[in-house]
Amino acid sequence: MAIEIERKFLLCSDVWRAEVIRREHYAQGYLANTDLSSIRVRVCDERAWLNIKQVVPGSQRAEYEYPIAVVDAREMLENLCEGHRIEKSRHQVYCGDDLWEIDEFEGVNQGLIVAEIELQSARQTFERPRWLGREITDDLRYYNNMLAVKSRHMVGWVEFESIGLLCPCFADEFEGGKAF
């Protein structure tokens, strides 16, 4: 079984923009979304994947991903994912040796920006970038599958949460520059 270990955070400033090394646009839709798992199709440029992911709160989830033909993926997005799609720009930024992926959502989720880091183990430490805000790893509302389905209900909530995007990073969220 493939296990993804990932932590998610809101951002407290936009200084990360000056550090972006790569930007890609993603369109993704959900073919199935249950309490246990989601099945997603994703397109980025001329690449596409089918992804099956466990839906549980926390940093560790089962995940399986398979490349598929772009033409098939685009047809699935168009014909099978109506009302269950999201689009986002993914920015890659290094902080020390760690690669961060920062997703800037579009459409009805515009304004929501989430930073993610993939880890080798749940106990792995990492340098906490100065632009990192509140951790949302355990908050299912920020999972892409939930944003795709509930996005029309999320807009007001995202605007409320965006107050946190501009707040200072609190020292009690990390120890000695390392997230815990």
mmCIF file of N, CA and C in Angstrom, residues 47-175:
data_model
loop_
_atom_site.group_PDB
_atom_site.id
_atom_site.type_symbol
_atom_site.label_atom_id
_atom_site.label_comp_id
_atom_site.label_asym_id
_atom_site.label_seq_id
_atom_site.Cartn_x
_atom_site.Cartn_y
_atom_site.Cartn_z
ATOM 1 N N ARG A 47 -0.051 16.241 -19.189
ATOM 2 C CA ARG A 47 0.051 15.075 -18.310
ATOM 3 C C ARG A 47 -1.267 14.904 -17.579
ATOM 4 N N ALA A 48 -1.599 13.646 -17.254
ATOM 5 C CA ALA A 48 -2.849 13.382 -16.543
ATOM 6 C C ALA A 48 -2.697 12.135 -15.667
ATOM 7 N N TRP A 49 -3.472 12.101 -14.583
ATOM 8 C CA TRP A 49 -3.406 10.997 -13.634
ATOM 9 C C TRP A 49 -4.801 10.670 -13.113
ATOM 10 N N LEU A 50 -4.966 9.418 -12.741
ATOM 11 C CA LEU A 50 -6.116 8.957 -11.980
ATOM 12 C C LEU A 50 -5.584 8.652 -10.587
ATOM 13 N N ASN A 51 -6.273 9.133 -9.558
ATOM 14 C CA ASN A 51 -5.774 9.042 -8.196
ATOM 15 C C ASN A 51 -6.878 8.522 -7.291
ATOM 16 N N ILE A 52 -6.544 7.559 -6.463
ATOM 17 C CA ILE A 52 -7.462 7.044 -5.446
ATOM 18 C C ILE A 52 -6.815 7.336 -4.103
ATOM 19 N N LYS A 53 -7.559 8.030 -3.234
ATOM 20 C CA LYS A 53 -6.974 8.473 -1.968
ATOM 21 C C LYS A 53 -7.944 8.195 -0.826
ATOM 22 N N GLN A 54 -7.394 7.736 0.274
ATOM 23 C CA GLN A 54 -8.156 7.522 1.490
ATOM 24 C C GLN A 54 -8.571 8.874 2.066
ATOM 25 N N VAL A 55 -9.795 8.955 2.580
ATOM 26 C CA VAL A 55 -10.292 10.198 3.175
ATOM 27 C C VAL A 55 -10.356 10.014 4.691
ATOM 28 N N VAL A 56 -9.289 10.430 5.348
ATOM 29 C CA VAL A 56 -9.231 10.427 6.809
ATOM 30 C C VAL A 56 -8.469 11.671 7.236
ATOM 31 N N PRO A 57 -8.843 12.254 8.373
ATOM 32 C CA PRO A 57 -8.066 13.401 8.838
ATOM 33 C C PRO A 57 -6.674 12.949 9.270
ATOM 34 N N GLY A 58 -5.727 13.833 9.138
ATOM 35 C CA GLY A 58 -4.375 13.528 9.583
ATOM 36 C C GLY A 58 -3.366 13.591 8.464
ATOM 37 N N SER A 59 -2.127 13.342 8.817
ATOM 38 C CA SER A 59 -1.035 13.510 7.861
ATOM 39 C C SER A 59 -0.744 12.263 7.037
ATOM 40 N N GLN A 60 -1.286 11.098 7.411
ATOM 41 C CA GLN A 60 -0.989 9.862 6.695
ATOM 42 C C GLN A 60 -2.255 9.276 6.075
ATOM 43 N N ARG A 61 -2.185 9.049 4.762
ATOM 44 C CA ARG A 61 -3.328 8.463 4.056
ATOM 45 C C ARG A 61 -2.838 7.541 2.948
ATOM 46 N N ALA A 62 -3.611 6.486 2.693
ATOM 47 C CA ALA A 62 -3.313 5.615 1.553
ATOM 48 C C ALA A 62 -3.598 6.391 0.274
ATOM 49 N N GLU A 63 -2.687 6.252 -0.704
ATOM 50 C CA GLU A 63 -2.858 6.959 -1.970
ATOM 51 C C GLU A 63 -2.274 6.111 -3.099
ATOM 52 N N TYR A 64 -3.017 6.040 -4.197
ATOM 53 C CA TYR A 64 -2.583 5.326 -5.396
ATOM 54 C C TYR A 64 -2.772 6.262 -6.579
ATOM 55 N N GLU A 65 -1.759 6.371 -7.433
ATOM 56 C CA GLU A 65 -1.829 7.304 -8.557
ATOM 57 C C GLU A 65 -1.296 6.629 -9.818
ATOM 58 N N TYR A 66 -2.050 6.812 -10.927
ATOM 59 C CA TYR A 66 -1.716 6.166 -12.187
ATOM 60 C C TYR A 66 -1.785 7.168 -13.326
ATOM 61 N N PRO A 67 -0.759 7.221 -14.173
ATOM 62 C CA PRO A 67 -0.840 8.097 -15.350
ATOM 63 C C PRO A 67 -1.889 7.562 -16.327
ATOM 64 N N ILE A 68 -2.623 8.478 -16.955
ATOM 65 C CA ILE A 68 -3.620 8.107 -17.963
ATOM 66 C C ILE A 68 -3.479 9.054 -19.155
ATOM 67 N N ALA A 69 -4.132 8.707 -20.243
ATOM 68 C CA ALA A 69 -4.084 9.538 -21.449
ATOM 69 C C ALA A 69 -4.756 10.880 -21.182
ATOM 70 N N VAL A 70 -4.121 11.959 -21.607
ATOM 71 C CA VAL A 70 -4.647 13.306 -21.388
ATOM 72 C C VAL A 70 -6.020 13.469 -22.032
ATOM 73 N N VAL A 71 -6.204 12.950 -23.219
ATOM 74 C CA VAL A 71 -7.495 13.079 -23.898
ATOM 75 C C VAL A 71 -8.599 12.410 -23.074
ATOM 76 N N ASP A 72 -8.314 11.257 -22.484
ATOM 77 C CA ASP A 72 -9.299 10.583 -21.628
ATOM 78 C C ASP A 72 -9.582 11.408 -20.378
ATOM 79 N N ALA A 73 -8.537 11.937 -19.767
ATOM 80 C CA ALA A 73 -8.708 12.736 -18.551
ATOM 81 C C ALA A 73 -9.557 13.971 -18.820
ATOM 82 N N ARG A 74 -9.301 14.649 -19.930
ATOM 83 C CA ARG A 74 -10.091 15.845 -20.258
ATOM 84 C C ARG A 74 -11.554 15.485 -20.507
ATOM 85 N N GLU A 75 -11.800 14.355 -21.156
ATOM 86 C CA GLU A 75 -13.181 13.905 -21.368
ATOM 87 C C GLU A 75 -13.859 13.592 -20.039
ATOM 88 N N MET A 76 -13.139 12.957 -19.126
ATOM 89 C CA MET A 76 -13.701 12.663 -17.804
ATOM 90 C C MET A 76 -14.038 13.953 -17.064
ATOM 91 N N LEU A 77 -13.120 14.913 -17.085
ATOM 92 C CA LEU A 77 -13.378 16.197 -16.428
ATOM 93 C C LEU A 77 -14.626 16.854 -16.999
ATOM 94 N N GLU A 78 -14.743 16.844 -18.303
ATOM 95 C CA GLU A 78 -15.861 17.503 -18.982
ATOM 96 C C GLU A 78 -17.185 16.776 -18.765
ATOM 97 N N ASN A 79 -17.162 15.446 -18.836
ATOM 98 C CA ASN A 79 -18.413 14.684 -18.871
ATOM 99 C C ASN A 79 -18.803 14.005 -17.569
ATOM 100 N N LEU A 80 -17.866 13.787 -16.663
ATOM 101 C CA LEU A 80 -18.161 12.987 -15.475
ATOM 102 C C LEU A 80 -17.974 13.723 -14.153
ATOM 103 N N CYS A 81 -17.474 14.935 -14.191
ATOM 104 C CA CYS A 81 -17.123 15.634 -12.946
ATOM 105 C C CYS A 81 -17.875 16.947 -12.755
ATOM 106 N N GLU A 82 -18.971 17.146 -13.432
ATOM 107 C CA GLU A 82 -19.723 18.398 -13.323
ATOM 108 C C GLU A 82 -20.063 18.685 -11.859
ATOM 109 N N GLY A 83 -19.729 19.881 -11.404
ATOM 110 C CA GLY A 83 -20.022 20.277 -10.026
ATOM 111 C C GLY A 83 -19.050 19.717 -9.005
ATOM 112 N N HIS A 84 -18.051 18.981 -9.456
ATOM 113 C CA HIS A 84 -17.083 18.363 -8.544
ATOM 114 C C HIS A 84 -15.659 18.611 -9.028
ATOM 115 N N ARG A 85 -15.403 19.843 -9.437
ATOM 116 C CA ARG A 85 -14.090 20.192 -9.997
ATOM 117 C C ARG A 85 -13.484 21.361 -9.236
ATOM 118 N N ILE A 86 -12.168 21.398 -9.288
ATOM 119 C CA ILE A 86 -11.447 22.575 -8.803
ATOM 120 C C ILE A 86 -10.316 22.865 -9.778
ATOM 121 N N GLU A 87 -9.892 24.123 -9.765
ATOM 122 C CA GLU A 87 -8.707 24.530 -10.515
ATOM 123 C C GLU A 87 -7.823 25.312 -9.563
ATOM 124 N N LYS A 88 -6.527 25.126 -9.777
ATOM 125 C CA LYS A 88 -5.578 25.795 -8.893
ATOM 126 C C LYS A 88 -4.253 25.952 -9.603
ATOM 127 N N SER A 89 -3.492 26.927 -9.135
ATOM 128 C CA SER A 89 -2.108 27.076 -9.558
ATOM 129 C C SER A 89 -1.246 26.541 -8.433
ATOM 130 N N ARG A 90 -0.321 25.678 -8.785
ATOM 131 C CA ARG A 90 0.598 25.120 -7.788
ATOM 132 C C ARG A 90 1.961 25.762 -7.977
ATOM 133 N N HIS A 91 2.443 26.358 -6.893
ATOM 134 C CA HIS A 91 3.747 27.019 -6.881
ATOM 135 C C HIS A 91 4.697 26.161 -6.048
ATOM 136 N N GLN A 92 5.910 25.978 -6.524
ATOM 137 C CA GLN A 92 6.907 25.239 -5.762
ATOM 138 C C GLN A 92 7.936 26.211 -5.196
ATOM 139 N N VAL A 93 8.216 26.021 -3.903
ATOM 140 C CA VAL A 93 9.126 26.901 -3.171
ATOM 141 C C VAL A 93 9.991 26.031 -2.258
ATOM 142 N N TYR A 94 11.267 26.299 -2.229
ATOM 143 C CA TYR A 94 12.151 25.622 -1.274
ATOM 144 C C TYR A 94 12.319 26.477 -0.032
ATOM 145 N N CYS A 95 12.330 25.792 1.100
ATOM 146 C CA CYS A 95 12.731 26.399 2.366
ATOM 147 C C CYS A 95 13.803 25.467 2.912
ATOM 148 N N GLY A 96 15.034 25.906 2.869
ATOM 149 C CA GLY A 96 16.139 25.004 3.188
ATOM 150 C C GLY A 96 16.175 23.894 2.146
ATOM 151 N N ASP A 97 16.203 22.656 2.610
ATOM 152 C CA ASP A 97 16.206 21.504 1.700
ATOM 153 C C ASP A 97 14.805 21.000 1.382
ATOM 154 N N ASP A 98 13.790 21.592 1.972
ATOM 155 C CA ASP A 98 12.422 21.086 1.844
ATOM 156 C C ASP A 98 11.660 21.773 0.718
ATOM 157 N N LEU A 99 11.004 20.967 -0.094
ATOM 158 C CA LEU A 99 10.162 21.485 -1.167
ATOM 159 C C LEU A 99 8.740 21.660 -0.652
ATOM 160 N N TRP A 100 8.226 22.869 -0.787
ATOM 161 C CA TRP A 100 6.849 23.187 -0.428
ATOM 162 C C TRP A 100 6.047 23.388 -1.703
ATOM 163 N N GLU A 101 4.812 22.887 -1.697
ATOM 164 C CA GLU A 101 3.884 23.130 -2.796
ATOM 165 C C GLU A 101 2.779 24.028 -2.258
ATOM 166 N N ILE A 102 2.599 25.159 -2.906
ATOM 167 C CA ILE A 102 1.612 26.139 -2.465
ATOM 168 C C ILE A 102 0.518 26.199 -3.519
ATOM 169 N N ASP A 103 -0.688 25.795 -3.111
ATOM 170 C CA ASP A 103 -1.828 25.763 -4.020
ATOM 171 C C ASP A 103 -2.661 27.022 -3.851
ATOM 172 N N GLU A 104 -2.810 27.742 -4.945
ATOM 173 C CA GLU A 104 -3.612 28.962 -4.983
ATOM 174 C C GLU A 104 -4.868 28.632 -5.789
ATOM 175 N N PHE A 105 -5.999 28.549 -5.093
ATOM 176 C CA PHE A 105 -7.235 28.082 -5.710
ATOM 177 C C PHE A 105 -7.888 29.170 -6.544
ATOM 178 N N GLU A 106 -8.628 28.726 -7.551
ATOM 179 C CA GLU A 106 -9.302 29.623 -8.490
ATOM 180 C C GLU A 106 -10.810 29.401 -8.404
ATOM 181 N N GLY A 107 -11.541 30.163 -9.185
ATOM 182 C CA GLY A 107 -12.996 30.005 -9.242
ATOM 183 C C GLY A 107 -13.650 30.370 -7.936
ATOM 184 N N VAL A 108 -14.618 29.543 -7.504
ATOM 185 C CA VAL A 108 -15.363 29.860 -6.288
ATOM 186 C C VAL A 108 -14.507 29.760 -5.028
ATOM 187 N N ASN A 109 -13.367 29.099 -5.108
ATOM 188 C CA ASN A 109 -12.449 29.015 -3.966
ATOM 189 C C ASN A 109 -11.327 30.041 -4.035
ATOM 190 N N GLN A 110 -11.450 31.003 -4.944
ATOM 191 C CA GLN A 110 -10.409 32.021 -5.097
ATOM 192 C C GLN A 110 -10.177 32.726 -3.769
ATOM 193 N N GLY A 111 -8.918 32.935 -3.456
ATOM 194 C CA GLY A 111 -8.553 33.559 -2.185
ATOM 195 C C GLY A 111 -7.980 32.564 -1.197
ATOM 196 N N LEU A 112 -8.290 31.286 -1.384
ATOM 197 C CA LEU A 112 -7.746 30.256 -0.509
ATOM 198 C C LEU A 112 -6.373 29.842 -1.030
ATOM 199 N N ILE A 113 -5.380 29.888 -0.159
ATOM 200 C CA ILE A 113 -4.016 29.482 -0.500
ATOM 201 C C ILE A 113 -3.541 28.532 0.599
ATOM 202 N N VAL A 114 -3.113 27.341 0.184
ATOM 203 C CA VAL A 114 -2.713 26.293 1.117
ATOM 204 C C VAL A 114 -1.304 25.819 0.772
ATOM 205 N N ALA A 115 -0.447 25.712 1.775
ATOM 206 C CA ALA A 115 0.909 25.186 1.591
ATOM 207 C C ALA A 115 0.952 23.749 2.092
ATOM 208 N N GLU A 116 1.636 22.890 1.332
ATOM 209 C CA GLU A 116 1.766 21.480 1.694
ATOM 210 C C GLU A 116 3.225 21.066 1.629
ATOM 211 N N ILE A 117 3.580 20.161 2.517
ATOM 212 C CA ILE A 117 4.902 19.545 2.467
ATOM 213 C C ILE A 117 4.716 18.039 2.597
ATOM 214 N N GLU A 118 5.356 17.277 1.710
ATOM 215 C CA GLU A 118 5.346 15.818 1.801
ATOM 216 C C GLU A 118 6.566 15.383 2.588
ATOM 217 N N LEU A 119 6.336 14.453 3.502
ATOM 218 C CA LEU A 119 7.388 13.996 4.404
ATOM 219 C C LEU A 119 7.678 12.514 4.200
ATOM 220 N N GLN A 120 8.845 12.077 4.623
ATOM 221 C CA GLN A 120 9.221 10.663 4.550
ATOM 222 C C GLN A 120 8.661 9.875 5.730
ATOM 223 N N SER A 121 8.441 10.558 6.858
ATOM 224 C CA SER A 121 7.858 9.914 8.036
ATOM 225 C C SER A 121 7.032 10.944 8.790
ATOM 226 N N ALA A 122 6.121 10.465 9.607
ATOM 227 C CA ALA A 122 5.260 11.364 10.373
ATOM 228 C C ALA A 122 6.056 12.166 11.401
ATOM 229 N N ARG A 123 7.206 11.681 11.809
ATOM 230 C CA ARG A 123 8.020 12.361 12.818
ATOM 231 C C ARG A 123 9.103 13.241 12.229
ATOM 232 N N GLN A 124 9.182 13.284 10.914
ATOM 233 C CA GLN A 124 10.209 14.101 10.261
ATOM 234 C C GLN A 124 10.005 15.569 10.617
ATOM 235 N N THR A 125 11.083 16.239 10.996
ATOM 236 C CA THR A 125 11.015 17.673 11.272
ATOM 237 C C THR A 125 11.376 18.433 10.003
ATOM 238 N N PHE A 126 11.010 19.683 9.990
ATOM 239 C CA PHE A 126 11.295 20.533 8.838
ATOM 240 C C PHE A 126 11.414 21.972 9.298
ATOM 241 N N GLU A 127 12.140 22.740 8.519
ATOM 242 C CA GLU A 127 12.273 24.166 8.798
ATOM 243 C C GLU A 127 10.950 24.838 8.474
ATOM 244 N N ARG A 128 10.451 25.603 9.399
ATOM 245 C CA ARG A 128 9.168 26.275 9.207
ATOM 246 C C ARG A 128 9.402 27.618 8.517
ATOM 247 N N PRO A 129 8.915 27.769 7.274
ATOM 248 C CA PRO A 129 9.091 29.046 6.567
ATOM 249 C C PRO A 129 8.411 30.192 7.313
ATOM 250 N N ARG A 130 8.948 31.377 7.175
ATOM 251 C CA ARG A 130 8.399 32.551 7.882
ATOM 252 C C ARG A 130 7.005 32.911 7.404
ATOM 253 N N TRP A 131 6.598 32.441 6.224
ATOM 254 C CA TRP A 131 5.291 32.756 5.661
ATOM 255 C C TRP A 131 4.223 31.732 6.022
ATOM 256 N N LEU A 132 4.592 30.733 6.813
ATOM 257 C CA LEU A 132 3.655 29.678 7.167
ATOM 258 C C LEU A 132 2.764 30.106 8.321
ATOM 259 N N GLY A 133 1.475 29.856 8.205
ATOM 260 C CA GLY A 133 0.506 30.184 9.241
ATOM 261 C C GLY A 133 -0.001 28.939 9.948
ATOM 262 N N ARG A 134 -1.288 28.944 10.234
ATOM 263 C CA ARG A 134 -1.939 27.893 11.024
ATOM 264 C C ARG A 134 -1.960 26.552 10.290
ATOM 265 N N GLU A 135 -1.687 25.474 11.023
ATOM 266 C CA GLU A 135 -1.747 24.135 10.429
ATOM 267 C C GLU A 135 -3.198 23.688 10.278
ATOM 268 N N ILE A 136 -3.500 23.080 9.130
ATOM 269 C CA ILE A 136 -4.859 22.609 8.829
ATOM 270 C C ILE A 136 -4.858 21.142 8.385
ATOM 271 N N THR A 137 -3.793 20.423 8.695
ATOM 272 C CA THR A 137 -3.660 19.026 8.279
ATOM 273 C C THR A 137 -4.869 18.194 8.674
ATOM 274 N N ASP A 138 -5.395 18.384 9.858
ATOM 275 C CA ASP A 138 -6.499 17.562 10.359
ATOM 276 C C ASP A 138 -7.880 18.110 10.022
ATOM 277 N N ASP A 139 -7.947 19.201 9.304
ATOM 278 C CA ASP A 139 -9.228 19.843 8.996
ATOM 279 C C ASP A 139 -9.714 19.411 7.611
ATOM 280 N N LEU A 140 -10.660 18.477 7.591
ATOM 281 C CA LEU A 140 -11.171 17.925 6.328
ATOM 282 C C LEU A 140 -11.748 18.991 5.408
ATOM 283 N N ARG A 141 -12.185 20.108 5.941
ATOM 284 C CA ARG A 141 -12.783 21.153 5.101
ATOM 285 C C ARG A 141 -11.805 21.682 4.064
ATOM 286 N N TYR A 142 -10.510 21.567 4.329
ATOM 287 C CA TYR A 142 -9.496 22.069 3.404
ATOM 288 C C TYR A 142 -9.018 21.011 2.414
ATOM 289 N N TYR A 143 -9.500 19.792 2.517
ATOM 290 C CA TYR A 143 -9.085 18.752 1.576
ATOM 291 C C TYR A 143 -9.692 19.061 0.214
ATOM 292 N N ASN A 144 -8.925 18.825 -0.843
ATOM 293 C CA ASN A 144 -9.379 19.152 -2.193
ATOM 294 C C ASN A 144 -10.711 18.506 -2.537
ATOM 295 N N ASN A 145 -10.916 17.252 -2.124
ATOM 296 C CA ASN A 145 -12.180 16.592 -2.448
ATOM 297 C C ASN A 145 -13.363 17.301 -1.800
ATOM 298 N N MET A 146 -13.164 17.881 -0.628
ATOM 299 C CA MET A 146 -14.239 18.628 0.028
ATOM 300 C C MET A 146 -14.441 19.981 -0.640
ATOM 301 N N LEU A 147 -13.362 20.640 -1.024
ATOM 302 C CA LEU A 147 -13.477 21.929 -1.710
ATOM 303 C C LEU A 147 -14.196 21.769 -3.043
ATOM 304 N N ALA A 148 -13.968 20.660 -3.723
ATOM 305 C CA ALA A 148 -14.607 20.424 -5.021
ATOM 306 C C ALA A 148 -16.107 20.227 -4.879
ATOM 307 N N VAL A 149 -16.530 19.569 -3.818
ATOM 308 C CA VAL A 149 -17.947 19.260 -3.637
ATOM 309 C C VAL A 149 -18.682 20.396 -2.949
ATOM 310 N N LYS A 150 -18.078 20.994 -1.956
ATOM 311 C CA LYS A 150 -18.759 21.984 -1.126
ATOM 312 C C LYS A 150 -18.333 23.404 -1.431
ATOM 313 N N SER A 151 -17.661 23.620 -2.531
ATOM 314 C CA SER A 151 -17.059 24.924 -2.797
ATOM 315 C C SER A 151 -18.073 26.055 -2.797
ATOM 316 N N ARG A 152 -19.269 25.838 -3.295
ATOM 317 C CA ARG A 152 -20.251 26.916 -3.328
ATOM 318 C C ARG A 152 -20.685 27.330 -1.922
ATOM 319 N N HIS A 153 -20.557 26.402 -0.967
ATOM 320 C CA HIS A 153 -20.888 26.718 0.420
ATOM 321 C C HIS A 153 -19.675 27.259 1.175
ATOM 322 N N MET A 154 -18.498 27.086 0.594
ATOM 323 C CA MET A 154 -17.273 27.436 1.284
ATOM 324 C C MET A 154 -16.873 28.894 1.109
ATOM 325 N N VAL A 155 -17.406 29.578 0.132
ATOM 326 C CA VAL A 155 -16.906 30.910 -0.199
ATOM 327 C C VAL A 155 -16.979 31.843 1.005
ATOM 328 N N GLY A 156 -18.111 31.897 1.671
ATOM 329 C CA GLY A 156 -18.215 32.758 2.837
ATOM 330 C C GLY A 156 -17.272 32.333 3.943
ATOM 331 N N TRP A 157 -17.153 31.038 4.119
ATOM 332 C CA TRP A 157 -16.271 30.499 5.142
ATOM 333 C C TRP A 157 -14.819 30.804 4.815
ATOM 334 N N VAL A 158 -14.436 30.668 3.550
ATOM 335 C CA VAL A 158 -13.066 30.980 3.137
ATOM 336 C C VAL A 158 -12.766 32.451 3.373
ATOM 337 N N GLU A 159 -13.718 33.305 3.051
ATOM 338 C CA GLU A 159 -13.507 34.731 3.288
ATOM 339 C C GLU A 159 -13.321 34.991 4.780
ATOM 340 N N PHE A 160 -14.080 34.304 5.623
ATOM 341 C CA PHE A 160 -13.910 34.445 7.066
ATOM 342 C C PHE A 160 -12.524 33.958 7.482
ATOM 343 N N GLU A 161 -12.132 32.787 6.978
ATOM 344 C CA GLU A 161 -10.825 32.228 7.309
ATOM 345 C C GLU A 161 -9.690 33.094 6.776
ATOM 346 N N SER A 162 -9.948 33.843 5.705
ATOM 347 C CA SER A 162 -8.862 34.627 5.112
ATOM 348 C C SER A 162 -8.338 35.687 6.073
ATOM 349 N N ILE A 163 -9.095 35.997 7.088
ATOM 350 C CA ILE A 163 -8.595 36.905 8.119
ATOM 351 C C ILE A 163 -7.302 36.331 8.689
ATOM 352 N N GLY A 164 -7.254 35.000 8.830
ATOM 353 C CA GLY A 164 -6.069 34.330 9.346
ATOM 354 C C GLY A 164 -4.897 34.367 8.397
ATOM 355 N N LEU A 165 -5.154 34.615 7.125
ATOM 356 C CA LEU A 165 -4.067 34.637 6.153
ATOM 357 C C LEU A 165 -3.144 35.834 6.374
ATOM 358 N N LEU A 166 -3.666 36.875 6.981
ATOM 359 C CA LEU A 166 -2.879 38.085 7.168
ATOM 360 C C LEU A 166 -2.425 38.276 8.609
ATOM 361 N N CYS A 167 -2.752 37.297 9.450
ATOM 362 C CA CYS A 167 -2.375 37.438 10.855
ATOM 363 C C CYS A 167 -0.908 37.072 11.037
ATOM 364 N N PRO A 168 -0.318 37.492 12.131
ATOM 365 C CA PRO A 168 1.067 37.097 12.380
ATOM 366 C C PRO A 168 1.159 35.604 12.674
ATOM 367 N N CYS A 169 2.301 35.006 12.382
ATOM 368 C CA CYS A 169 2.552 33.616 12.767
ATOM 369 C C CYS A 169 2.834 33.611 14.266
ATOM 370 N N PHE A 170 2.189 32.747 15.003
ATOM 371 C CA PHE A 170 2.351 32.725 16.445
ATOM 372 C C PHE A 170 3.496 31.803 16.838
ATOM 373 N N ALA A 171 4.285 32.258 17.774
ATOM 374 C CA ALA A 171 5.470 31.515 18.192
ATOM 375 C C ALA A 171 5.119 30.162 18.798
ATOM 376 N N ASP A 172 3.940 30.029 19.421
ATOM 377 C CA ASP A 172 3.599 28.763 20.065
ATOM 378 C C ASP A 172 3.237 27.664 19.067
ATOM 379 N N GLU A 173 3.256 27.969 17.779
ATOM 380 C CA GLU A 173 2.961 26.951 16.775
ATOM 381 C C GLU A 173 4.199 26.157 16.382
ATOM 382 N N PHE A 174 5.376 26.552 16.858
ATOM 383 C CA PHE A 174 6.599 25.814 16.528
ATOM 384 C C PHE A 174 7.652 26.039 17.599
ATOM 385 N N GLU A 175 8.625 25.138 17.607
ATOM 386 C CA GLU A 175 9.717 25.229 18.574
ATOM 387 C C GLU A 175 11.032 25.391 17.835
#
